[in-house]
Coordinates of C-alpha atoms in Angstrom, one line a residue:
Chain A
X404 CA 94.8 128.2 76.4
X405 CA 96.9 129.2 73.2
X406 CA 98.7 125.7 72.8
X407 CA 102.1 125.6 73.5
X408 CA 104.9 125.9 70.9
X409 CA 105.8 122.3 69.3
X410 CA 110.6 122.8 70.5
X411 CA 112.8 121.5 67.7
X412 CA 113.3 117.9 68.4
X413 CA 117.4 118.3 69.3
X414 CA 115.9 120.6 72.0
X415 CA 113.6 117.6 73.6
X416 CA 115.4 115.5 76.6
X417 CA 116.2 111.9 75.2
X418 CA 113.2 108.9 75.3
X419 CA 115.9 108.4 79.1
X420 CA 115.2 111.6 80.4
X421 CA 111.4 110.1 80.8
X422 CA 109.5 106.8 81.8
X423 CA 106.4 106.0 82.8
X424 CA 104.9 108.0 85.6
X425 CA 105.2 110.7 83.4
X426 CA 101.9 109.8 80.8
X427 CA 100.0 109.6 83.5
X428 CA 99.0 112.8 84.4
X429 CA 97.5 115.2 80.9
X430 CA 95.6 118.1 82.3
X431 CA 93.8 119.6 78.3
X432 CA 90.9 118.5 76.7
X433 CA 91.1 115.3 75.1
X434 CA 91.4 111.9 77.3
X435 CA 93.7 111.2 73.7
X436 CA 95.9 113.5 74.2
X437 CA 98.7 112.0 76.7
X438 CA 98.5 109.8 73.5
X439 CA 100.8 111.5 70.8
X440 CA 103.7 112.0 72.9
X441 CA 103.7 107.9 74.9
X442 CA 103.2 106.7 71.8
X443 CA 106.5 109.5 71.0
X444 CA 108.1 107.8 73.8
X445 CA 106.8 104.9 73.5
X446 CA 108.3 103.9 69.8
X447 CA 111.9 104.7 71.2
X448 CA 112.0 103.0 75.0
X449 CA 110.2 99.9 73.8
X450 CA 113.3 98.9 71.7
X451 CA 115.5 100.4 74.1
X452 CA 114.7 97.9 76.9
X453 CA 111.4 97.8 76.5
X454 CA 110.4 94.5 75.5
X455 CA 112.5 93.1 77.5
X456 CA 108.2 93.3 79.1
X457 CA 105.5 90.4 78.6
X458 CA 108.0 89.0 75.7
X459 CA 105.3 86.2 74.3
X460 CA 106.7 82.3 76.5
X461 CA 105.3 79.5 74.5
X462 CA 106.3 76.2 77.8
X463 CA 105.3 75.6 80.9
X464 CA 107.2 77.9 82.5
X465 CA 109.0 75.0 84.4
X466 CA 112.8 75.6 85.2
X467 CA 112.8 76.1 81.5
X468 CA 111.3 78.1 79.3
X469 CA 110.8 79.0 75.4
X470 CA 110.5 82.7 75.2
X471 CA 110.1 84.7 71.8
X472 CA 112.5 87.9 72.2
X473 CA 110.8 90.7 72.1
X474 CA 112.9 92.7 70.1
X475 CA 114.4 89.9 67.2
X476 CA 111.2 88.0 67.6
X477 CA 113.3 84.1 67.6
X478 CA 112.9 81.8 69.9
X479 CA 115.3 81.8 72.9
X480 CA 115.5 78.6 75.4
X481 CA 115.9 80.4 78.5
X482 CA 116.8 79.2 82.1
X483 CA 113.9 81.0 83.7
X484 CA 114.3 82.4 86.8
X485 CA 112.1 85.5 86.5
X486 CA 108.2 83.2 87.2
X487 CA 107.2 83.1 90.5
X488 CA 106.0 79.1 90.5
X489 CA 108.2 79.0 93.6
X490 CA 107.6 75.1 94.1
X491 CA 107.1 74.0 91.0
X492 CA 103.9 73.3 91.2
X493 CA 101.8 74.9 88.2
X494 CA 102.8 71.9 85.3
X495 CA 103.3 68.7 88.0
X496 CA 101.4 66.3 86.1
X497 CA 99.3 65.3 88.9
X498 CA 98.5 69.7 88.1
X499 CA 97.8 69.3 85.1
X500 CA 95.3 66.1 85.1
X501 CA 93.3 67.6 87.5
X502 CA 92.5 70.3 85.6
X503 CA 92.2 68.3 82.1
X504 CA 90.1 66.0 84.1
X505 CA 87.6 69.6 85.5
X506 CA 87.9 71.4 82.4
X507 CA 86.2 67.7 81.0
X508 CA 83.5 67.6 83.1
X509 CA 82.4 71.0 84.1
X510 CA 84.2 73.2 81.2
X511 CA 85.3 76.5 79.6
X512 CA 84.8 78.7 82.5
X513 CA 81.5 78.4 86.0
X514 CA 79.4 81.4 84.0
X515 CA 78.3 82.7 86.7
X516 CA 79.1 85.4 90.1
X517 CA 79.8 83.5 92.6
X518 CA 77.5 84.5 94.8
X519 CA 74.6 82.9 92.0
X520 CA 75.5 80.7 90.0
X521 CA 79.2 80.3 89.4
X522 CA 80.4 78.0 92.4
X523 CA 80.6 74.4 91.4
X524 CA 81.7 71.5 94.6
X525 CA 85.1 72.3 93.5
X526 CA 85.7 75.4 93.9
X527 CA 83.7 74.4 97.9
X528 CA 86.2 71.9 98.1
X529 CA 89.6 74.0 97.7
X530 CA 88.3 76.7 100.1
X531 CA 87.7 74.2 102.0
X532 CA 91.4 72.8 101.6
X533 CA 92.9 76.4 101.5
X534 CA 90.6 77.0 105.5
X535 CA 93.1 73.3 106.5
X536 CA 95.6 74.4 105.5
X537 CA 96.2 77.5 107.0
X538 CA 93.8 76.0 110.1
X539 CA 91.4 78.6 109.6
X540 CA 87.4 78.5 110.3
X541 CA 86.7 79.3 107.0
X542 CA 88.3 80.4 103.6
X543 CA 86.7 82.9 101.1
X544 CA 88.0 82.3 96.9
X545 CA 88.6 85.6 95.0
X546 CA 89.3 84.9 91.0
X547 CA 93.3 86.8 91.4
X548 CA 95.6 88.1 94.5
X549 CA 94.4 92.0 93.2
X550 CA 90.5 91.1 93.9
X551 CA 91.2 89.4 96.9
X552 CA 92.9 92.6 98.3
X553 CA 90.5 95.1 96.8
X554 CA 87.6 93.3 97.5
X555 CA 89.0 92.7 101.0
X556 CA 89.7 96.5 101.4
X557 CA 86.6 97.6 100.6
X558 CA 84.7 95.9 102.1
X559 CA 86.0 96.1 105.4
X560 CA 86.5 99.2 105.7
X561 CA 85.0 102.8 104.4
X562 CA 84.6 106.9 104.4
X563 CA 85.7 107.8 108.0
X564 CA 88.0 105.3 108.5
X565 CA 91.2 105.2 108.8
X566 CA 93.9 102.0 106.5
X567 CA 97.7 102.2 106.9
X568 CA 99.7 101.1 105.2
X569 CA 103.8 99.9 104.5
X570 CA 104.7 102.5 102.2
X571 CA 105.4 99.3 99.0
X572 CA 102.5 98.6 99.9
X573 CA 101.7 96.5 96.5
X574 CA 98.7 98.2 94.6
X575 CA 96.3 96.4 95.1
X576 CA 96.5 97.9 98.7
X577 CA 96.2 100.9 98.3
X578 CA 92.8 100.9 95.6
X579 CA 92.0 98.6 98.1
X580 CA 91.8 101.6 100.2
X581 CA 90.8 103.8 97.6
X582 CA 87.4 101.7 97.3
X583 CA 87.2 102.1 100.3
X584 CA 87.1 105.8 101.1
X585 CA 89.0 105.6 104.5
X586 CA 91.9 108.1 105.2
X587 CA 94.9 106.2 103.4
X588 CA 98.3 107.4 106.0
X589 CA 101.4 105.0 104.3
X590 CA 103.9 104.5 106.3
X591 CA 107.3 103.9 106.1
X592 CA 108.6 100.9 105.3
X593 CA 108.7 97.4 108.1
X594 CA 108.8 100.8 109.9
X595 CA 106.7 100.5 113.9
X596 CA 108.8 104.0 114.7
X597 CA 106.6 105.7 111.6
X598 CA 103.8 103.4 112.4
X599 CA 103.2 104.4 116.4
X600 CA 104.0 108.0 115.4
X601 CA 101.1 107.7 112.0
X602 CA 98.4 105.6 114.6
X603 CA 98.6 108.5 117.6
X604 CA 95.5 110.1 118.1
X605 CA 94.1 108.0 115.1
X606 CA 90.0 107.9 116.8
X607 CA 87.7 105.1 114.3
X608 CA 88.2 101.5 112.8
X609 CA 92.0 101.3 112.1
X610 CA 93.3 99.2 109.9
X611 CA 97.2 98.7 109.4
X612 CA 97.8 95.9 106.2
X613 CA 101.4 94.3 106.3
X614 CA 103.1 91.4 103.9
X615 CA 104.6 88.8 104.1
X616 CA 107.6 89.5 101.6
X617 CA 107.9 92.8 100.0
X618 CA 107.9 92.1 96.5
X619 CA 110.1 93.7 94.7
X620 CA 113.0 93.9 98.1
X621 CA 112.5 90.0 99.0
X622 CA 112.6 91.3 102.7
X623 CA 110.2 89.5 105.0
X624 CA 107.4 91.9 107.2
X625 CA 108.6 93.0 110.7
X626 CA 105.8 91.4 111.9
X627 CA 106.4 90.9 115.9
X628 CA 107.3 94.6 116.0
X629 CA 104.1 96.2 113.4
X630 CA 102.3 93.6 115.6
X631 CA 102.7 95.0 118.9
X632 CA 102.6 99.3 117.8
X633 CA 98.9 98.0 115.8
X634 CA 97.4 96.1 119.4
X635 CA 98.7 99.5 121.4
X636 CA 96.3 101.0 119.7
X637 CA 93.4 99.3 118.7
X638 CA 93.8 98.2 115.8
X639 CA 93.0 95.6 113.4
X640 CA 96.1 94.3 110.7
X641 CA 95.5 91.9 107.3
X642 CA 98.4 90.2 106.6
X643 CA 99.0 90.1 102.6
X644 CA 101.0 86.7 102.5
X645 CA 100.8 86.7 98.6
X646 CA 104.0 85.8 98.1
X647 CA 105.3 84.1 102.0
X648 CA 101.6 81.6 101.6
X649 CA 103.0 77.7 100.8
X650 CA 106.6 78.9 101.9
X651 CA 107.5 80.6 105.7
X652 CA 106.3 79.0 108.8
X653 CA 106.9 75.3 110.5
X654 CA 104.0 74.3 108.3
X655 CA 103.6 76.6 105.8
X656 CA 100.8 78.7 106.4
X657 CA 103.1 81.9 106.1
X658 CA 105.2 84.6 108.0
X659 CA 102.8 85.0 110.1
X660 CA 103.9 81.1 111.3
X661 CA 107.1 81.7 111.0
X662 CA 107.0 84.4 114.1
X663 CA 104.4 82.4 116.1
X664 CA 101.6 85.2 115.7
X665 CA 99.1 83.0 112.9
X666 CA 97.3 83.9 116.0
X667 CA 97.0 87.4 116.8
X668 CA 96.7 88.7 112.9
X669 CA 92.5 89.7 112.3
X670 CA 92.5 88.7 108.7
X671 CA 95.4 86.7 106.6
X672 CA 94.6 86.1 102.5
X673 CA 96.8 84.9 100.1
X674 CA 96.8 84.0 96.9
X675 CA 97.6 81.2 94.6
X676 CA 99.8 82.4 91.3
X677 CA 102.6 82.9 93.9
X678 CA 103.6 79.1 95.1
X679 CA 101.5 77.5 93.1
X680 CA 102.5 78.7 90.2
X681 CA 98.4 79.1 89.3
X682 CA 95.3 82.2 89.6
X683 CA 93.7 83.1 92.6
X684 CA 93.6 84.6 95.7
X685 CA 92.0 83.9 99.0
X686 CA 91.2 85.5 102.5
X687 CA 90.6 83.3 105.4
X688 CA 89.3 83.0 109.4
X689 CA 86.5 83.1 111.6
X690 CA 82.9 81.4 109.5
X691 CA 81.1 85.3 109.8
X692 CA 84.2 87.2 108.1
X693 CA 84.2 84.9 105.6
X694 CA 80.7 85.3 105.2
X695 CA 80.5 88.9 104.9
X696 CA 83.2 89.3 102.5
X697 CA 80.8 86.9 101.1
X698 CA 78.4 89.9 100.6
X699 CA 80.2 92.9 100.6
X700 CA 83.5 91.9 98.2
X701 CA 82.9 93.7 95.5
X702 CA 85.2 92.4 93.8
X703 CA 84.2 89.2 94.5
X704 CA 80.9 89.5 94.2
X705 CA 80.8 91.3 90.0
X706 CA 83.5 88.4 88.5
X707 CA 82.7 86.0 86.7
X708 CA 84.7 83.2 89.6
X709 CA 87.3 81.4 88.7
X710 CA 87.6 78.7 86.3
X711 CA 86.5 75.1 87.6
X712 CA 90.0 73.5 85.6
X713 CA 91.3 76.0 87.3
X714 CA 89.9 75.6 91.0
X715 CA 91.3 71.5 90.6
X716 CA 94.5 72.2 89.3
X717 CA 94.8 74.1 92.6
X718 CA 93.2 71.5 94.9
X719 CA 95.6 69.2 93.4
X720 CA 98.6 71.3 94.5
X721 CA 97.2 72.1 97.9
X722 CA 97.3 68.7 97.8
X723 CA 100.3 67.9 97.4
X724 CA 101.7 70.3 99.7
X725 CA 100.2 68.8 101.8
X726 CA 102.2 65.4 101.4
X727 CA 105.1 66.7 100.5
X728 CA 106.4 69.1 102.6
X729 CA 110.1 68.7 101.5
X730 CA 109.5 70.8 98.2
X731 CA 109.6 73.6 100.7
X732 CA 113.3 72.1 102.5
X733 CA 113.8 72.0 98.6
X734 CA 113.3 76.0 98.4
X735 CA 115.3 77.2 101.1
X736 CA 118.0 75.0 100.4
X737 CA 117.9 76.5 96.8
X738 CA 117.1 80.1 98.8
X739 CA 120.3 79.3 100.8
X740 CA 122.5 78.4 98.1
X741 CA 121.9 81.0 95.6
X742 CA 122.9 83.6 98.7
X743 CA 126.4 82.0 99.6
X744 CA 126.9 81.8 96.2
X745 CA 125.8 84.9 95.3
X746 CA 127.7 87.2 98.7
X747 CA 131.1 84.6 97.5
X748 CA 130.5 86.2 93.8
X749 CA 130.0 89.6 95.0
X750 CA 126.8 90.4 94.0
X751 CA 124.2 92.5 95.6
X752 CA 120.9 91.5 96.9
X753 CA 119.1 94.0 98.8
X754 CA 117.9 93.5 101.9
X755 CA 116.1 89.5 100.6
X756 CA 115.8 86.9 102.9
X757 CA 113.5 85.2 100.9
X758 CA 112.5 83.3 97.7
X759 CA 112.7 86.7 96.4
X760 CA 116.6 88.0 95.4
X761 CA 116.7 91.3 93.9
X762 CA 119.8 91.9 92.2
X763 CA 120.4 95.5 92.0
X764 CA 122.0 96.3 89.5
X765 CA 121.4 100.1 90.5
X766 CA 122.4 102.3 87.4
X767 CA 118.2 102.7 86.0
X768 CA 120.5 104.2 82.5
X769 CA 121.7 100.6 82.0
X770 CA 119.4 97.8 83.6
X771 CA 117.9 97.7 80.2
X772 CA 121.4 96.5 78.1
X773 CA 122.1 94.4 81.0
X774 CA 119.2 92.5 81.0
X775 CA 119.6 92.0 77.2
X776 CA 123.1 90.9 77.8
X777 CA 121.9 88.4 80.5
X778 CA 119.1 87.0 77.9
X779 CA 120.9 86.4 74.6
X780 CA 123.0 84.6 77.0
X781 CA 120.6 82.2 78.1
X782 CA 118.9 83.2 81.5
X783 CA 115.5 84.6 81.6
X784 CA 114.8 88.0 83.5
X785 CA 113.2 90.9 84.0
X786 CA 115.1 94.3 84.5
X787 CA 112.4 96.4 87.3
X788 CA 113.0 100.9 87.1
X789 CA 111.7 103.6 88.1
X790 CA 109.1 104.2 89.3
X791 CA 108.7 100.3 90.2
X792 CA 111.4 100.8 92.6
X793 CA 113.2 104.5 93.2
X794 CA 116.2 106.1 91.4
X795 CA 118.6 104.5 91.0
X796 CA 117.6 101.6 92.0
X797 CA 116.3 99.4 89.6
X798 CA 117.3 95.9 90.0
X799 CA 116.6 92.4 88.5
X800 CA 114.7 90.2 89.9
X801 CA 115.3 86.6 90.3
X802 CA 112.8 84.1 91.9
X803 CA 114.4 80.3 92.7
X804 CA 111.0 77.9 92.9
X805 CA 112.1 74.5 94.8
X806 CA 112.5 73.3 91.4
X807 CA 116.2 74.6 89.8
X808 CA 118.6 71.6 90.9
X809 CA 121.6 73.7 92.4
X810 CA 123.9 72.8 88.3
X811 CA 120.5 75.7 87.1
X812 CA 121.9 78.5 89.8
X813 CA 125.4 77.8 88.6
X814 CA 124.3 78.3 85.3
X815 CA 122.4 81.6 86.5
X816 CA 124.7 82.7 88.5
X817 CA 127.8 82.9 85.8
X818 CA 125.9 84.7 83.5
X819 CA 124.9 87.2 86.3
X820 CA 128.6 87.8 88.0
X821 CA 129.7 87.2 83.7
X822 CA 127.2 90.3 83.0
X823 CA 127.5 92.5 86.3
X824 CA 131.7 92.2 85.8
X825 CA 131.3 93.3 82.5
X826 CA 129.5 96.0 83.0
X827 CA 131.9 97.5 85.6
X828 CA 127.8 97.1 88.0
X829 CA 130.5 94.2 90.9
X830 CA 133.9 93.6 90.9
Chain B
X272 CA 113.3 129.6 70.0
X273 CA 113.4 130.6 73.6
X274 CA 112.0 133.8 75.1
X275 CA 115.0 134.5 78.0
X276 CA 118.2 132.8 78.8
X277 CA 120.3 132.1 82.8
X278 CA 122.9 130.2 83.4
X279 CA 124.1 129.4 87.4
X280 CA 126.5 127.7 88.9
X281 CA 124.1 126.0 91.4
X282 CA 121.2 124.5 91.7
X283 CA 118.9 122.4 93.9
X284 CA 115.6 121.5 94.1
X285 CA 113.5 118.9 97.3
X286 CA 111.1 117.1 96.7
X287 CA 108.6 116.3 100.0
X288 CA 105.0 114.7 100.9
X289 CA 102.8 117.4 101.8
X290 CA 99.2 115.6 101.6
X291 CA 97.5 116.0 99.0
X292 CA 94.3 118.2 100.9
X293 CA 97.6 120.6 102.9
X294 CA 98.3 120.9 98.6
X295 CA 95.1 121.9 97.2
X296 CA 95.1 124.6 99.6
X297 CA 98.0 125.7 98.0
X298 CA 97.1 125.6 94.7
X299 CA 94.6 127.6 91.8
X300 CA 91.5 124.7 91.9
X301 CA 92.3 124.7 87.7
X302 CA 94.9 122.9 88.4
X303 CA 95.2 118.8 90.0
X304 CA 97.8 118.5 91.8
X305 CA 100.3 114.7 91.5
X306 CA 99.9 112.3 94.1
X307 CA 103.0 110.6 94.9
X308 CA 101.0 107.4 96.6
X309 CA 96.6 107.6 97.8
X310 CA 96.2 110.8 99.6
X311 CA 99.5 111.9 99.2
X312 CA 100.9 114.9 97.1
X313 CA 103.9 116.7 96.2
X314 CA 105.8 120.3 97.9
X315 CA 109.0 121.5 94.9
X316 CA 111.5 123.7 96.9
X317 CA 114.1 124.6 94.5
X318 CA 117.2 127.4 94.9
X319 CA 119.0 129.0 91.8
X320 CA 122.2 131.4 92.3
X321 CA 121.9 132.2 88.5
X322 CA 125.0 134.0 87.3
X323 CA 123.8 135.4 84.1
X324 CA 120.7 136.8 83.0
X325 CA 119.0 139.3 81.8
X326 CA 118.0 141.5 84.6
X327 CA 122.1 141.0 86.3
X328 CA 122.8 137.6 88.5
X329 CA 120.3 137.1 91.2
X330 CA 119.3 133.8 93.6
X331 CA 115.9 132.5 94.0
X332 CA 113.6 130.7 95.0
X333 CA 110.4 129.0 94.3
X334 CA 108.2 126.8 96.5
X335 CA 105.9 125.5 93.9
X336 CA 103.3 121.4 94.8
X337 CA 103.2 119.0 90.7
X338 CA 100.6 119.2 89.5
X339 CA 99.1 117.6 86.3
X340 CA 100.5 118.4 82.9
X341 CA 98.6 120.7 80.5
X342 CA 98.3 118.9 77.0
X343 CA 97.1 119.7 74.5
X344 CA 97.2 117.2 71.0
X345 CA 100.9 117.9 69.3
X346 CA 102.4 119.8 71.6
X347 CA 105.5 118.2 74.1
X348 CA 105.2 117.0 77.5
X349 CA 106.8 118.2 79.5
X350 CA 108.3 116.1 82.7
X351 CA 106.6 117.7 85.6
X352 CA 104.5 121.0 85.8
X353 CA 104.5 123.3 89.2
X354 CA 102.7 125.6 90.1
X355 CA 104.6 127.5 92.2
X356 CA 103.1 129.2 95.1
X357 CA 106.2 131.4 96.3
X358 CA 108.4 133.1 94.5
X359 CA 111.8 135.3 96.2
X360 CA 114.4 136.4 94.1
X361 CA 117.9 138.3 95.8
X362 CA 117.3 140.6 93.5
X363 CA 114.0 143.4 92.5
X364 CA 114.7 143.7 88.8
X365 CA 113.2 140.3 87.7
X366 CA 110.5 140.4 90.0
X367 CA 109.4 144.3 88.2
X368 CA 109.9 142.5 84.7
X369 CA 108.7 139.4 84.9
X370 CA 105.5 140.0 87.6
X371 CA 103.3 142.8 84.4
X372 CA 104.2 139.3 82.1
X373 CA 104.0 136.6 84.3
X374 CA 101.4 136.8 87.6
X375 CA 103.8 134.0 89.6
X376 CA 103.1 135.0 93.6
X377 CA 106.9 137.1 93.8
X378 CA 107.4 137.8 97.7
X379 CA 108.5 141.6 97.0
X380 CA 110.8 141.9 99.8
X381 CA 115.1 140.5 99.0
X382 CA 115.7 136.9 99.6
X383 CA 119.4 136.1 100.9
X384 CA 119.9 133.1 99.2
X385 CA 123.7 131.6 100.6
X386 CA 124.8 128.8 98.7
X387 CA 126.9 126.2 100.0
X388 CA 128.6 122.4 99.8
X389 CA 129.9 119.6 101.9
X390 CA 131.5 116.4 101.3
X391 CA 129.3 115.3 98.7
X392 CA 126.2 117.9 100.2
X393 CA 124.8 120.5 99.5
X394 CA 122.7 123.7 101.0
X395 CA 120.7 126.6 100.3
X396 CA 120.0 129.5 103.1
X397 CA 117.1 131.1 102.7
X398 CA 116.7 135.0 104.8
X399 CA 114.0 136.9 103.6
X400 CA 113.7 140.7 105.0
X401 CA 115.9 139.5 108.0
X402 CA 113.7 136.8 108.5
X403 CA 114.7 133.7 108.8
X404 CA 113.0 131.9 105.5
X405 CA 114.8 128.4 105.4
X406 CA 117.1 126.1 105.5
X407 CA 117.7 122.6 102.9
X408 CA 120.5 119.9 102.7
X409 CA 120.5 117.9 99.7
X410 CA 122.8 115.2 99.3
X411 CA 124.9 114.7 95.7
X412 CA 124.5 111.4 93.6
X413 CA 126.0 110.3 90.0
X414 CA 126.8 113.9 88.4
X415 CA 125.8 113.6 84.4
X416 CA 124.4 115.8 82.2
X417 CA 120.8 116.2 81.6
X418 CA 117.9 118.7 80.0
X419 CA 114.5 118.6 82.4
X420 CA 111.5 119.6 79.9
X421 CA 109.1 121.2 83.0
X422 CA 105.8 123.5 83.3
X423 CA 105.2 126.7 84.6
X424 CA 101.7 127.8 86.0
X425 CA 101.4 131.3 86.7
X426 CA 97.6 132.1 87.4
X427 CA 97.0 135.9 89.3
X428 CA 93.0 137.8 90.0
X429 CA 93.4 139.1 85.7
X430 CA 94.3 135.2 84.1
X431 CA 96.8 132.9 84.1
X432 CA 99.7 131.4 82.4
X433 CA 102.0 128.7 81.5
X434 CA 105.7 128.0 80.3
X435 CA 108.0 126.0 78.6
X436 CA 110.9 125.7 80.7
X437 CA 114.3 124.0 79.7
X438 CA 117.2 123.4 82.0
X439 CA 120.0 122.0 80.7
X440 CA 123.4 121.2 83.4
X441 CA 125.5 119.0 85.4
X442 CA 122.2 117.4 86.6
X443 CA 122.5 114.8 90.3
X444 CA 119.1 113.1 91.7
X445 CA 118.2 110.4 93.8
X446 CA 115.6 109.3 96.5
X447 CA 117.8 107.7 99.3
X448 CA 115.7 110.2 101.6
X449 CA 119.4 111.2 102.9
X450 CA 118.3 115.2 102.7
X451 CA 116.3 118.0 105.1
X452 CA 114.0 121.0 105.1
X453 CA 114.1 122.9 107.2
X454 CA 111.3 125.8 107.1
X455 CA 111.3 129.2 110.2
X456 CA 107.6 130.2 110.4
X457 CA 107.8 133.6 108.7
X458 CA 105.0 134.9 106.1
X459 CA 106.5 134.2 102.9
X460 CA 105.4 130.2 103.1
X461 CA 102.2 131.2 105.5
X462 CA 99.7 129.3 103.3
X463 CA 101.7 125.8 103.6
X464 CA 101.2 124.0 106.9
X465 CA 104.4 123.3 107.5
X466 CA 103.6 120.5 110.0
X467 CA 102.2 118.5 107.0
X468 CA 105.0 117.6 105.0
X469 CA 106.5 113.7 106.0
X470 CA 110.2 113.3 106.1
X471 CA 113.2 113.3 104.8
X472 CA 113.0 114.0 100.9
X473 CA 111.1 111.9 98.9
X474 CA 114.0 113.4 96.5
X475 CA 116.9 115.2 95.8
X476 CA 118.4 117.0 92.6
X477 CA 121.5 118.5 92.6
X478 CA 122.5 120.9 89.6
X479 CA 125.5 123.1 87.4
X480 CA 127.1 124.7 85.5
X481 CA 123.5 124.9 83.5
X482 CA 121.5 126.9 81.5
X483 CA 117.8 127.3 81.7
X484 CA 115.9 129.2 79.4
X485 CA 112.1 130.3 78.8
X486 CA 110.8 128.7 75.8
X487 CA 107.5 129.9 76.0
X488 CA 105.3 132.0 78.0
X489 CA 101.2 131.4 77.2
X490 CA 97.9 132.3 78.1
X491 CA 95.4 130.4 79.9

């Protein structure tokens, strides 16, 4: 093919006419050819707002953080509504102490795969603790939440099987389905009628995958309705409770418990990185299931195990949750407070009914400037824009923590409402 | 430098989910459909009302699959690449003039493209050879001046070519899934598995008062 002539600079669309989705696909004869146009775009996009991603933090992710501004390099002390850490666990003294002691005892890492030499006593204790907390026979640990979904789904499903995913499923769920090489069908978000339509006539093994809380909208899975359709069609169901384990339900087991359906769900998956502010993922269920996944979960099998210090810190965190259910009560009290205040200030949080609240900006052209202004006024929040969310549905994602005080939340409302009014986003 | 300019009064482009296996049947094996989800590609339905062109005024309908753009070192990155599998026009002159240079899959009967606009919505009804072909209704969002840069592939029996096309004018798009596409059984799009088209539009784009230029046409 002859090269297409480069266009005059002034004829090119401006950088805002591009986004990450434009640089994913590129046919041609050299894998590096995409880098030139990508670099050209990114060199404009970064100072215009993309610098707000992955700014370096130099403090613990508590409610107040120190962040190095990605544009100016200046250190800023900010009120933090960006970190998960929904229960403020990761920096509790007993968690840090457990991790420090584990480092002294075990050293830095686990130095092996969990199925070979990388399993330590503290991993077994953590798996047992999480199984107990979730009221299941057994649990298996994964190095990350991502690897839990990828490993579990690809361990259970095969070519010729069918996996039905909510259209807003996390990338790890999608990647698990790709790795399983099963037929993958997406159903409309939280829509049992569409699931019904998509399941009709599907033969063979079928797995429906839903999430307890969806991470971009903060809405809760319509589990009773989706489960009823799933059962009627003889399918199995996996619930990824990454953003809901330890938070929802009378005992904090998750959205399945919240709906009284904990025993009806076939496969329960969760993470330690959200509510506990740590790292790692887990699957829990019957003993034979866990033994099977141990043998076939490649993302775990072929990874080094969680660092023992991390496992020890997580174990301390689970014990805090067991003895301090008031942390969940405090989180939900904070959520209720912030929802009320946002409503009073006419701040749109979409369909959120959880601790994840998207502050809707709905203006892709303005969202970075708004996020920059908000950070300049002392609030740490990330913008979320296309292609992570639909066009013109850009937002700022708020994560509420039990560790926030009402004064923290009021300060956040003040900054947000001030900037959003100035920018004409809310009245 | 542009090879040809076309001024339009209005245009509509809707994109729809189409299983990748169905999309692959519509494109040349040398191009790869873009996936919006794993296993799901994108059908593009685009209709324009050109008021000025080297061939006079005419209407155009393009049915295409979104494909991976061809990128070479130092080349401008198009925002999207299209592989048209059915193209119709209301004017035979353009087909006769373009076809020798650019092997687009033209439907050889004249179309009738009936554009209309209502409260925040735009519609096109297309008939070909007296038979209904399609109806597409799209909804507007906020309008702004925008420039779109697309690569358009065409591969015929004697080879293929790619054009870099710029569309500049008033533009409105959204992904709220409010619009609708009705495809009637018609030989113009006989290769398209109509039943496989999934749900409301992924994206609805309306265009007005703009210029489309073909900036380069290169042999594949």
